[in-house]
C-alpha positions as a LaTeX table, in Angstrom:
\begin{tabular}{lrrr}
\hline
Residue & $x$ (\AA) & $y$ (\AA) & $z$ (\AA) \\
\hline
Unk1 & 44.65 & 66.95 & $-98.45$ \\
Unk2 & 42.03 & 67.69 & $-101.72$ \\
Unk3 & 42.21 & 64.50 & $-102.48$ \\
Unk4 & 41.71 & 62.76 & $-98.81$ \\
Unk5 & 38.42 & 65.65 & $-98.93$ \\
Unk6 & 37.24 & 63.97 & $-101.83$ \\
Unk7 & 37.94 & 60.70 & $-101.59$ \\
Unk8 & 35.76 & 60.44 & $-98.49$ \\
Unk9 & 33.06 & 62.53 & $-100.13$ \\
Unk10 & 32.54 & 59.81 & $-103.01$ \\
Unk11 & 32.49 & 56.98 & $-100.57$ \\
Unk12 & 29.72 & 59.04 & $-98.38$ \\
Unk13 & 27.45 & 59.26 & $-101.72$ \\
Unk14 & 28.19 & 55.93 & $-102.56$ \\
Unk15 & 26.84 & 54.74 & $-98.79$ \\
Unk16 & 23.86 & 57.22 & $-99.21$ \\
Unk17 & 23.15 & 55.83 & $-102.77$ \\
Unk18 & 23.08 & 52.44 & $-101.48$ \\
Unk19 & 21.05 & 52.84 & $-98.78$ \\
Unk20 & 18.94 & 54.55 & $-100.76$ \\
Unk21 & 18.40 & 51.72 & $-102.66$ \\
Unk22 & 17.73 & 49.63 & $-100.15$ \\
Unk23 & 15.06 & 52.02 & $-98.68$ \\
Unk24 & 13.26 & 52.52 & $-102.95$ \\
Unk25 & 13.47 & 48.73 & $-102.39$ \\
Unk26 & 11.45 & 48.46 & $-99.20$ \\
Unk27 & 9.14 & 51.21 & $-100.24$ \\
Unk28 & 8.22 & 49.15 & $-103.27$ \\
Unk29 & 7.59 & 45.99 & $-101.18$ \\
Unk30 & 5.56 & 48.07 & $-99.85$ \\
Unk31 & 3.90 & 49.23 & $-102.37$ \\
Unk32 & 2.87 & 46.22 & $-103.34$ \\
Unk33 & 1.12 & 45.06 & $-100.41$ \\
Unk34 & $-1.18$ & 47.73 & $-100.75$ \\
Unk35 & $-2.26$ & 47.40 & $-104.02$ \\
Unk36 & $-2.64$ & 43.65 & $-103.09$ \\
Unk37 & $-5.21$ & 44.77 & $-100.21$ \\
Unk38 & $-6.92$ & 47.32 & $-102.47$ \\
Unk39 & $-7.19$ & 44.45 & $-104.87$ \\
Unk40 & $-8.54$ & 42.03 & $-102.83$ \\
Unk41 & $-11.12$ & 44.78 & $-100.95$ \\
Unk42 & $-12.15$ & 45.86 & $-104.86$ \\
Unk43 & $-13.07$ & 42.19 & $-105.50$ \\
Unk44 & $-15.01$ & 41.51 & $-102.28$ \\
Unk45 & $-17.02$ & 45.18 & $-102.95$ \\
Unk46 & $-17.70$ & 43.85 & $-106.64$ \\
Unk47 & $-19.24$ & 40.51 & $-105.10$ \\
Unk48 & $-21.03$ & 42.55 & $-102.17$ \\
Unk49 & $-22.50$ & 44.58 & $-105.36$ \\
Unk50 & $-23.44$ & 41.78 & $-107.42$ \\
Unk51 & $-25.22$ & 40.09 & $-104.57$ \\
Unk52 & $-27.36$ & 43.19 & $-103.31$ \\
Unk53 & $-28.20$ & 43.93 & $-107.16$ \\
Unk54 & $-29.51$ & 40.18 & $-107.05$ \\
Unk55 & $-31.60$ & 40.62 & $-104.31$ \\
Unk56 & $-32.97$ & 43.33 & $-105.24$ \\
Unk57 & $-34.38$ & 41.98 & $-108.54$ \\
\hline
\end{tabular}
């Protein structure tokens, strides 16, 4: 009976590690997306910046 107990207890971690996984992996797809936008919105500020400090020379 112990070991039926723990026997299902290491495959129930094992599930919740895996899907854990997959969840970290998501999160860091996601992750990245962002710091793509935030890169791209940094560059277009920098130009916006560069052409007011033109005109105003």
């Amino acid at each position: 009976m112990f070991l039926l107990i723990s026997v299902i207890l290491v495959v129930l971690a094992s599930v919740l590690i895996v899907l854990f996984k997959k969840h970290l992996k998501s999160m860091n797809i996601f992750v990245e997306e962002i710091r793509k936008e935030q890169e791209v919105l940094h560059n277009e500020i920098n130009q916006s910046n560069k052409q007011n400090n033109k005109k105003k020379k």
